[in-house]
Short mmCIF file of C-alpha atoms in Angstrom, two decimals:
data_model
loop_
_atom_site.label_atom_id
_atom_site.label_comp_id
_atom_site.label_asym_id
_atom_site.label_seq_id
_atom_site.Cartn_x
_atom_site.Cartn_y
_atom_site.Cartn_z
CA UNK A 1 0.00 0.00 0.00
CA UNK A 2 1.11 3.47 -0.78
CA UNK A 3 1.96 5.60 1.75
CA UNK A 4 0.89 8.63 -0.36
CA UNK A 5 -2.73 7.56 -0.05
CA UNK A 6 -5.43 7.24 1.89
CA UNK A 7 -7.80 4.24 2.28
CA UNK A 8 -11.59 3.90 1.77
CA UNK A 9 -13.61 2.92 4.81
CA UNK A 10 -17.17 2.34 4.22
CA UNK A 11 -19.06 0.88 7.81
CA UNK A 12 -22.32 -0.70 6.90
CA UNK A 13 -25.42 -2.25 8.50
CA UNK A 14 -28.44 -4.32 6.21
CA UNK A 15 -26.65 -2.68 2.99
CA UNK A 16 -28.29 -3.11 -0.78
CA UNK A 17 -26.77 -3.59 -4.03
CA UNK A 18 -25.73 0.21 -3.92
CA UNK A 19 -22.79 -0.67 -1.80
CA UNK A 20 -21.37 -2.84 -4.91
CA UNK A 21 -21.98 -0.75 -7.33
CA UNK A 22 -20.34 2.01 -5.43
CA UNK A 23 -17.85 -0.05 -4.88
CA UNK A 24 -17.05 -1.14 -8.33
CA UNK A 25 -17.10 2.09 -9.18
CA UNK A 26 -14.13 2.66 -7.09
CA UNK A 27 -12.31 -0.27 -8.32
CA UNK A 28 -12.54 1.74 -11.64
CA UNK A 29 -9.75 4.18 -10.11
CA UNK A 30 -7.64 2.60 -7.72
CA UNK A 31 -4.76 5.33 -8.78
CA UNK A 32 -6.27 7.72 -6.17
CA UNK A 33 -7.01 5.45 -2.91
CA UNK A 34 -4.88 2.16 -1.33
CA UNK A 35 -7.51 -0.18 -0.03
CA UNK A 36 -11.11 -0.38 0.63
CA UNK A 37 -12.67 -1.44 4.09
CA UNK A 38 -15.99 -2.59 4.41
CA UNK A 39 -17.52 -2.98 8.20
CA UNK A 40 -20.03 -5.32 8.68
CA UNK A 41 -21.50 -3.55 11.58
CA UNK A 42 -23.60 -7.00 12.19
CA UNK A 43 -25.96 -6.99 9.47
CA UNK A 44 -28.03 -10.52 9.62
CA UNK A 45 -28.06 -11.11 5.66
CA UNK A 46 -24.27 -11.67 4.60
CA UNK A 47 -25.35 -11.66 1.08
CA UNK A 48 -23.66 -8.11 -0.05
CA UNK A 49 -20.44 -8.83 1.84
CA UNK A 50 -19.72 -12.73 0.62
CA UNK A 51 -19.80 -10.53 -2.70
CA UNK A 52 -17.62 -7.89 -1.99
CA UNK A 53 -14.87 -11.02 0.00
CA UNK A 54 -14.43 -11.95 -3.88
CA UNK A 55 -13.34 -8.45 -5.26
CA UNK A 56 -9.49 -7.49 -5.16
CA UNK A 57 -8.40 -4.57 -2.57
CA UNK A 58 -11.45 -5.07 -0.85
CA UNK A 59 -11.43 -6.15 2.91
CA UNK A 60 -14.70 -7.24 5.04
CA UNK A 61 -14.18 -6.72 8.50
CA UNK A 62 -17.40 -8.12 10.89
CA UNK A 63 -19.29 -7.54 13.93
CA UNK A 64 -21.14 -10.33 15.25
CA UNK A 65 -23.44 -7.73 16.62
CA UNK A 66 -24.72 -4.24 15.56
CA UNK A 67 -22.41 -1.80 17.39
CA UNK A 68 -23.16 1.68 15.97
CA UNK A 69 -21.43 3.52 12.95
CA UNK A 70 -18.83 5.12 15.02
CA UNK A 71 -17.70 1.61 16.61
CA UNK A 72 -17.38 0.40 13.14
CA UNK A 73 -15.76 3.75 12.00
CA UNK A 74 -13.25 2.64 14.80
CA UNK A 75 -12.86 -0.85 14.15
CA UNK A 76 -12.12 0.26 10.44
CA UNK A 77 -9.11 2.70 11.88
CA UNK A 78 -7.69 -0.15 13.90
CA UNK A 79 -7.67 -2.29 10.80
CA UNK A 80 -5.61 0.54 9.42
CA UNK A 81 -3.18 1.10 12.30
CA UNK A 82 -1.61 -2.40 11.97
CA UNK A 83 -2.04 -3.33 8.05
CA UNK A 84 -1.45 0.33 6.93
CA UNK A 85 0.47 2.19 9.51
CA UNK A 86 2.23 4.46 7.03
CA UNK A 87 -0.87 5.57 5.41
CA UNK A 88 -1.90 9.55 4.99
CA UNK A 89 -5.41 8.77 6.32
CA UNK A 90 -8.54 7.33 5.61
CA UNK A 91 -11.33 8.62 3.81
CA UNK A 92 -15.12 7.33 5.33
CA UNK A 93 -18.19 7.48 2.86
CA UNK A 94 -21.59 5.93 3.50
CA UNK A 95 -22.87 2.62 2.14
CA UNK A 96 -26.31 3.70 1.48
CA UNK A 97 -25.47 5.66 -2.00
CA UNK A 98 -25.74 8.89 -1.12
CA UNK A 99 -22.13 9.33 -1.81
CA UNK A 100 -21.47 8.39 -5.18
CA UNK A 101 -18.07 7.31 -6.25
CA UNK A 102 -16.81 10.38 -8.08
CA UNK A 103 -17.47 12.50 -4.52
CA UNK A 104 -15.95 9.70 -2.85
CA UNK A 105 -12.65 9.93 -5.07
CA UNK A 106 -12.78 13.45 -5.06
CA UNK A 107 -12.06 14.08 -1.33
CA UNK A 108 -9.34 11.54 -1.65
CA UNK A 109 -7.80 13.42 -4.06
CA UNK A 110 -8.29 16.83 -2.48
CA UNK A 111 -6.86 15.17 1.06
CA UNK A 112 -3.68 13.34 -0.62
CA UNK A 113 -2.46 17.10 -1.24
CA UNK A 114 -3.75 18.33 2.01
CA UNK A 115 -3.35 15.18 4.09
CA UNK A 116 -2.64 16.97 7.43
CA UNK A 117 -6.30 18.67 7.18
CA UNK A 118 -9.84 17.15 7.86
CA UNK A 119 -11.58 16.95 4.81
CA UNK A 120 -15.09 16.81 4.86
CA UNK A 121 -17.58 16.12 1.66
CA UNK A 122 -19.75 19.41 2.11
CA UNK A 123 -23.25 18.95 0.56
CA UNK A 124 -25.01 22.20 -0.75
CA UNK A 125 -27.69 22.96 1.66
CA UNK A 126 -28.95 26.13 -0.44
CA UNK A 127 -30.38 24.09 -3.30
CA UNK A 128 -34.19 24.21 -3.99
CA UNK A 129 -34.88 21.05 -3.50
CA UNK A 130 -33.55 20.13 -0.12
CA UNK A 131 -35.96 18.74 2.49
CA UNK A 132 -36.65 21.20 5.24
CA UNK A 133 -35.65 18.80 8.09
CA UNK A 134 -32.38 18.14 6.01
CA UNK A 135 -31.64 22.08 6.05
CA UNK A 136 -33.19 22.79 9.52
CA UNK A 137 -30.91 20.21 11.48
CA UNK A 138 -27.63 20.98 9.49
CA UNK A 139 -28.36 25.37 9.95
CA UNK A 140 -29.10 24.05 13.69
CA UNK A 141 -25.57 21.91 13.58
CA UNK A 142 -23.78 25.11 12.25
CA UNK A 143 -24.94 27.33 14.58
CA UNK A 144 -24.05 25.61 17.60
CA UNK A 145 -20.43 24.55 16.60
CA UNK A 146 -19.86 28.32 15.54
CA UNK A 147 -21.00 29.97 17.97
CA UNK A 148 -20.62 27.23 20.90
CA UNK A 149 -17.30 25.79 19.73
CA UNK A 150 -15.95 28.47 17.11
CA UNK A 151 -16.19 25.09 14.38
CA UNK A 152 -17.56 27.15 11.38
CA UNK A 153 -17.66 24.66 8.79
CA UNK A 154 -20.71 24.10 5.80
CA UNK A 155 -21.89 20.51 6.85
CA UNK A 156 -21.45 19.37 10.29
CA UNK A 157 -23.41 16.35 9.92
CA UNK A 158 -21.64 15.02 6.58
CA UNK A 159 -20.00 11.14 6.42
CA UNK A 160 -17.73 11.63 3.84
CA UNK A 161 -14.59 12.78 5.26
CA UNK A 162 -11.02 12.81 4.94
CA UNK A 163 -9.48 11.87 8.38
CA UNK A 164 -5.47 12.45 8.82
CA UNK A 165 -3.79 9.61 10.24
CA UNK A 166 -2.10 12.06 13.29
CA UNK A 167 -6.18 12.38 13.88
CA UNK A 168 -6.61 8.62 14.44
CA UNK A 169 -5.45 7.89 17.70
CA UNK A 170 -7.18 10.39 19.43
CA UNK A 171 -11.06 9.07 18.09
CA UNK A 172 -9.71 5.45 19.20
CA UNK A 173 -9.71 6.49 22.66
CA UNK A 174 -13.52 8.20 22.20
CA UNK A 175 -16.50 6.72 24.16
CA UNK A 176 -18.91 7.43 21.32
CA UNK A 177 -20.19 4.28 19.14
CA UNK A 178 -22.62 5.72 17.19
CA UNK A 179 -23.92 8.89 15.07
CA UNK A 180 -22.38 11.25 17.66
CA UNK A 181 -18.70 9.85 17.00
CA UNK A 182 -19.04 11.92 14.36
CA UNK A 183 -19.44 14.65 15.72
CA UNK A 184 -17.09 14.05 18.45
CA UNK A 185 -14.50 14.08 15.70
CA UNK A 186 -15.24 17.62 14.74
CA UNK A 187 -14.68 18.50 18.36
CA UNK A 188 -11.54 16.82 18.75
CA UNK A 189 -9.98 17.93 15.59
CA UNK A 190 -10.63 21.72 16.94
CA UNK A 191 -8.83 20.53 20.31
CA UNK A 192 -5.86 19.47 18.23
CA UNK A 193 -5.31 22.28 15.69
CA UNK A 194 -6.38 21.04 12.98
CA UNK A 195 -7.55 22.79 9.92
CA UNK A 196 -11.04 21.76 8.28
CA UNK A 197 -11.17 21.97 4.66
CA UNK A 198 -14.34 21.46 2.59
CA UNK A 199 -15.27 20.18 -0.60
CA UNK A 200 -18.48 20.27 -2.37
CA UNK A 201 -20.62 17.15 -3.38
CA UNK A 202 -23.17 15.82 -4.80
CA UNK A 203 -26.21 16.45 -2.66
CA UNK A 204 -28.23 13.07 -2.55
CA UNK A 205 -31.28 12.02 -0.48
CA UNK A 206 -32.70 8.49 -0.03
CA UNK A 207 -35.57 7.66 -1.81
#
């Protein structure tokens, strides 16, 4: 694995047939990523992941239980730590298609130049046709990290994310198993110094 890149975690739970096809899409440009990890966070139909076992530079790691995205966020960095110690980072995307692959590869791209920022995958929360509760939760999000936490960033609540490997460590040692880790993260990056830089993607709501 490249040292110069970052790898791909994706955490999962009861995923569809968009995780492979996000993930194939991937496979289309491995020049910009290392590896991708896939987190079975206990899903009781193995179906999708005995599928994804058989594809190249793909890694299934499992829960016997659910655990929470952030546990399997965690479990994903630990993977890292030992198989890919020299790596820049890790970049963490959803399974549920609302990143697609070109966002995805984007932000790894952006943080392989940058890789001692936090990247995040910014969706555009001014377009027409996003759902009130969508905007009124993320306008909420900003508010209170800028004016609480001085954290002014577009899209507090978004799971596609560039995390810098000096980063790592410190969310091991976090309580927080589920949603919240993620916003944990923004917290502790702040603590740390380090810089948040956004990118924006493709804004895409389940169906």
């Amino acid at each position: 694995m490249q040292a110069q890149q970052p790898l791909i975690l994706i955490p999962a739970y009861v995923p569809d047939e968009r995780l492979v096809k996000v993930v194939d899409a991937l496979l289309q440009h491995t020049e910009h990523y290392a590896h991708i990890v896939v987190i079975d966070d206990g899903s009781p139909d193995p179906t999708v992941f005995s599928s994804l076992r058989e594809r190249s530079r793909v890694t299934v790691l499992t829960h016997e239980q659910n655990r929470g995205k952030g546990a399997a966020l965690k479990t994903g960095m630990r993977w890292v730590a030992e198989h890919a110690p020299q790596s820049i980072g890790v970049v963490t995307a959803d399974a549920d298609g609302q990143h697609l692959p070109q966002d995805i590869l984007a932000v790894a791209q952006a943080f392989a130049q940058q890789p001692e920022c936090l990247w995040l995958g910014s969706r555009n929360f001014k377009q027409d046709d996003i759902p009130f509760r969508s905007w009124l939760g993320n306008n909420f999000a900003r508010a209170t990290f800028r004016l609480g936490l001085r954290i002014n960033i577009p899209d507090t609540q978004t799971g596609l994310r560039g995390i810098p490997r000096k980063l790592i460590p410190a969310l091991l040692e976090t309580d927080s198993d589920r949603y919240e880790f993620e916003l944990d993260m923004l917290i502790i990056t702040k603590q740390q110094d380090i810089q948040f830089k956004s990118i924006e993607i493709t804004t895409v709501y389940e169906k």
